[in-house]
């Protein structure tokens, strides 16, 4: 994995990306020879990533603090003091290093790394320029280092060049580096009195992890915190891979400002998906402003947000927007057991509350099944008959003086269609809310189903909340409707995803298909292909195109029309010609030789007037009407080739209704792309129209993906628009195509 393995491949990659400004995906292919053939897909990108052994980073036996100080008023003094406390907690021997001090805080101080009394696992660099120290650490065979210093890629070109030099030195050294531009979060005090699965935290900005870290005060266990900073070496992907293999980790929470390398991230997310460990992430860069701030903070390329979003969804990474959503969703996913059903029941003491919450939950995509008549009759044994118990269940006021309240809750949880019970309590109303909270906690202890409570009081000091609800590890407690709904949907989606996940990297093509050699002969590096040549490229990969002939005279056009069969379409074809319709260079529905002859003259006259060089005129089969779609390939700076499908024709520019995926992916993802489209109903037939051949459309998407993988970075852009999808069983035909070679 680029950026996670520790060989010459990674050094050259980083140096070229940072110092020369090359795009990462453009470098991968040229460096493929440096990796093992079986570990690469057909495009030369890695298919496997080793899990970095970070045990000695988080739990070292020995630590050196380079630049340690105990002088009052010095920043390094406070850091040294904190590191001493941390080393004592994890049982590590700490050795101060300073050229002019005999001791620091009563500990013997070594003048240099070479004078350390033992080989150390971790070196903490409290120096302004860590570069000169790296070679010393390498000679001392130090395994890990942390560089706090700033002034690198986050500051601009000069800083980026300095970071490239640092990364290259680290690569040569054989050690692994966290930072630069990081902080002390990895050495925080973590509570060791909490049980259950833990959250592992990864943040590029240390302060942004504080809300998740504070969950410990609410009884949620935190096992690790990796503040990755500028990621000159160790990156987010490394920590996702490592944490996903840790038995104590129930969920991974991430704050990401920019991804260092798209393939590295996908391989790490794939590893987590294989292990069934949920990854929840805030990813900055949804807007141009956010992207600019992220670049200035960590010097990262945020990437096209639509592609990032699709890639995360494709590999099961749960993307949330706020830090409050990050903490609540990660906490629920870490602690909740596997759902037994997808159905959600809302149970409330107020009809208005139940209706409001149900509206929001249904709008977010949660399934609120209507309880059976038998179950409703059972609930009406304890709830007045005039109240609605179909779902939401309105109890009219939770019983306080007897056993009925617990009976109601147990009856709901006993329904086999119910996997989640949510009780929104908009405010404390003792003693009713106190008894309700206790009954929910008691019921949760006896079931494997998820019980959630929304405690809406803005105060949050009530005993029912602080003691009863937060004191239970079996009840998931939220403060807002929105966060509860977001977390529950993520919980159900994650387990549905994990149950059917099959790694696309296992099935990714490793050797070129027979189509590849044909396609290579058609490529013209640095040029846009004519429509005729682009269609030949499609034909090489088995994508159907209309019958057509390229002609260079009016007489030849008439002969071609006779062979193709009337009616015909005539189009100008040229290497630099993209928007033919706007220039009047398309003639449709020609039914006679005279029309064909006239059309040829008109098309060539327009081209001559516009100064457009043609390679000929296409005489094409007129294809019957269907649903116009588009399928294309573009190059993303982080992920390389991406495949897009959407509504085609003029609608593509009007509606912007498209879905994108990052290869490799399988048929299931191709079908899910179609399901994401707002206009997907057109494929199913509307206003009496017949459904179209969705299977053929999916097949085209998969063939285009194969083309994207095999041609790799050599294919800068491909646009099939329109792709006419015909009636069921009749296939799909690419009516027009544009291809740009790199």
XYZ file of C-alpha atoms in Angstrom, residues 54-323:
270
model
C 2.217 -0.305 16.100
C 2.219 -2.152 19.416
C 5.552 -0.663 20.428
C 4.357 2.806 19.477
C 1.356 2.762 21.783
C 2.930 0.526 24.443
C 6.719 1.019 24.242
C 9.110 -0.547 26.688
C 11.523 2.377 26.393
C 11.151 6.013 25.311
C 13.670 8.748 24.500
C 12.658 12.409 24.745
C 14.935 14.423 22.454
C 15.130 18.012 23.695
C 13.791 17.180 27.170
C 13.711 20.062 29.622
C 12.838 20.872 33.233
C 13.549 24.613 33.012
C 10.615 26.680 34.257
C 8.716 28.559 31.556
C 9.960 26.423 28.697
C 7.296 24.735 26.488
C 9.359 21.539 26.408
C 9.174 21.334 30.198
C 5.428 20.783 30.297
C 5.642 18.252 27.488
C 8.463 16.388 29.211
C 6.473 16.286 32.443
C 3.434 14.867 30.621
C 5.545 12.245 28.854
C 7.086 11.124 32.127
C 3.615 10.580 33.571
C 2.497 8.709 30.487
C 5.591 6.484 30.469
C 4.942 5.551 34.083
C 1.329 4.627 33.285
C 2.273 2.352 30.370
C 5.299 0.894 32.149
C 7.949 2.358 29.839
C 11.471 3.430 30.778
C 11.977 7.093 29.816
C 15.370 8.550 28.890
C 15.792 12.351 28.532
C 18.189 13.529 25.811
C 19.727 17.009 25.858
C 23.276 18.093 24.878
C 23.805 20.432 27.839
C 21.912 18.874 30.755
C 23.099 16.221 33.175
C 19.603 15.419 34.389
C 15.967 16.302 33.746
C 13.406 15.984 36.549
C 15.912 13.890 38.457
C 16.518 11.466 35.614
C 19.965 11.005 34.088
C 20.127 12.824 30.746
C 22.027 11.547 27.701
C 23.817 14.172 25.564
C 22.768 12.512 22.280
C 20.820 9.618 20.834
C 24.055 7.688 20.365
C 24.651 7.834 24.130
C 21.319 6.303 25.165
C 21.786 3.448 27.656
C 19.569 1.073 25.614
C 17.839 0.714 22.273
C 14.521 2.513 22.527
C 11.166 1.782 20.905
C 9.958 5.366 20.638
C 11.676 8.736 20.284
C 9.722 11.935 20.936
C 11.330 14.871 19.112
C 10.955 18.187 20.947
C 13.129 20.008 18.403
C 12.318 22.665 15.826
C 13.887 20.742 12.935
C 13.542 16.970 13.251
C 15.411 16.200 10.013
C 18.973 16.139 11.450
C 17.865 13.758 14.204
C 16.387 11.117 11.878
C 19.764 9.695 10.815
C 20.872 9.421 14.451
C 17.679 7.556 15.278
C 18.249 5.187 12.377
C 21.748 4.370 13.574
C 20.337 3.705 17.028
C 17.708 1.390 15.473
C 14.785 3.296 16.960
C 11.448 1.863 15.800
C 9.156 4.908 16.059
C 9.433 8.679 16.309
C 7.011 11.549 16.875
C 7.701 15.026 15.451
C 5.669 17.883 16.930
C 7.324 20.624 14.873
C 5.173 22.656 12.501
C 6.173 24.697 9.447
C 5.910 21.929 6.885
C 3.360 21.183 4.116
C 0.678 23.166 5.916
C 2.623 26.386 5.208
C 2.991 26.195 1.415
C 5.545 25.156 -1.200
C 8.699 25.647 0.879
C 7.192 23.748 3.768
C 6.042 20.989 1.411
C 9.586 20.637 0.086
C 10.914 20.431 3.650
C 8.330 17.747 4.424
C 9.371 15.795 1.334
C 12.984 15.834 2.551
C 11.833 14.674 5.982
C 9.718 11.875 4.472
C 12.632 10.702 2.332
C 14.962 10.641 5.333
C 12.420 8.661 7.338
C 12.043 6.186 4.487
C 15.793 5.616 4.353
C 15.983 5.271 8.116
C 13.635 2.311 8.486
C 11.790 3.898 11.412
C 8.133 5.013 11.348
C 7.265 8.656 12.002
C 4.098 10.253 13.372
C 3.807 13.864 12.231
C 5.142 16.428 11.768
C 2.673 19.042 12.991
C 1.141 16.669 15.525
C 0.612 16.857 19.290
C 0.481 14.930 22.550
C -2.918 13.270 22.109
C -1.394 9.811 21.718
C -0.008 10.181 25.251
C -3.225 11.191 27.003
C -4.505 9.475 30.138
C -7.100 6.871 29.183
C -9.437 5.478 31.798
C -8.700 1.852 32.620
C -11.800 1.253 34.739
C -14.230 1.002 31.823
C -15.336 -2.277 30.295
C -16.669 -3.321 26.926
C -15.551 -2.636 23.358
C -13.607 0.580 22.926
C -13.407 3.416 20.423
C -10.048 3.982 18.717
C -9.661 7.607 17.636
C -7.757 9.056 14.647
C -7.583 12.817 14.095
C -5.539 15.073 11.870
C -6.421 18.011 14.072
C -5.955 17.191 17.751
C -8.601 19.514 19.114
C -11.267 17.933 16.920
C -10.978 14.674 18.828
C -11.831 16.199 22.204
C -15.567 15.401 22.093
C -14.852 11.712 21.452
C -12.148 11.651 24.129
C -14.647 13.144 26.598
C -16.972 10.167 26.099
C -14.944 8.432 28.784
C -16.681 10.669 31.306
C -19.972 9.147 30.140
C -18.702 5.605 30.569
C -17.589 4.939 26.978
C -14.170 3.317 26.716
C -11.412 4.848 24.564
C -8.404 2.660 23.769
C -6.130 4.753 21.492
C -5.747 8.196 20.004
C -3.622 8.711 16.880
C -3.127 12.415 16.019
C -1.704 12.020 12.520
C -0.854 15.654 11.723
C 0.765 16.126 8.309
C 1.278 12.392 7.727
C 4.784 12.559 6.272
C 4.934 8.828 7.022
C 2.273 7.179 9.201
C -1.188 8.089 7.917
C -4.855 7.591 8.716
C -4.937 4.401 6.644
C -2.140 2.832 8.724
C -4.044 3.365 11.934
C -7.346 2.120 10.500
C -5.591 -1.093 9.434
C -3.967 -1.502 12.837
C -7.018 -0.670 14.941
C -9.275 -2.959 12.927
C -7.155 -5.919 14.063
C -7.197 -5.008 17.762
C -9.604 -7.223 19.750
C -10.581 -4.437 22.166
C -11.637 -2.012 19.407
C -15.362 -1.954 18.696
C -15.352 1.078 16.394
C -12.895 3.520 14.812
C -13.701 7.247 14.891
C -11.854 9.539 12.467
C -11.535 13.250 11.842
C -9.963 13.549 8.384
C -8.917 16.763 6.692
C -7.326 15.167 3.658
C -6.474 11.694 2.448
C -2.832 11.116 1.689
C -3.470 8.423 -0.913
C -6.830 7.136 -2.085
C -5.829 3.501 -2.628
C -4.173 3.339 0.812
C -7.393 4.512 2.407
C -9.550 2.040 0.470
C -7.306 -0.895 1.362
C -7.501 0.096 5.025
C -11.286 0.499 4.874
C -11.475 -2.888 3.164
C -9.499 -4.453 5.991
C -11.877 -2.956 8.551
C -14.884 -4.145 6.526
C -13.491 -7.681 6.380
C -13.066 -7.609 10.150
C -16.541 -6.166 10.682
C -15.148 -3.141 12.536
C -17.171 0.016 11.786
C -15.317 3.159 10.745
C -17.068 6.487 11.383
C -15.530 9.587 9.854
C -15.891 13.327 9.638
C -14.244 14.294 6.350
C -13.589 17.980 5.763
C -13.919 19.336 2.243
C -17.625 19.263 1.379
C -17.380 22.925 0.377
C -14.692 24.998 -1.331
C -14.115 26.903 1.901
C -13.668 23.704 3.882
C -11.293 22.349 1.275
C -9.136 25.495 1.392
C -8.972 25.412 5.187
C -8.051 21.740 5.181
C -5.214 22.388 2.753
C -3.886 25.235 4.846
C -4.095 23.153 7.998
C -2.414 19.919 6.957
C -1.247 20.481 3.407
C -3.546 17.767 2.071
C -5.433 17.330 -1.146
C -9.060 16.998 -0.063
C -10.196 15.440 -3.324
C -13.462 15.796 -5.212
C -15.970 15.417 -2.414
C -18.457 13.394 -4.428
C -15.765 10.817 -5.145
C -14.609 10.740 -1.526
C -18.192 10.305 -0.373
C -18.847 7.470 -2.821
C -15.567 5.718 -1.993
C -16.348 5.810 1.720
C -19.847 4.478 1.178
C -18.524 1.799 -1.185
C -16.260 0.392 1.526
C -18.631 0.858 4.439
C -17.094 3.959 6.014
C -19.873 5.883 7.752
C -19.518 9.567 6.999
C -21.061 12.039 9.422
C -20.959 15.818 9.471
C -20.565 16.945 13.077
C -18.302 16.000 15.957
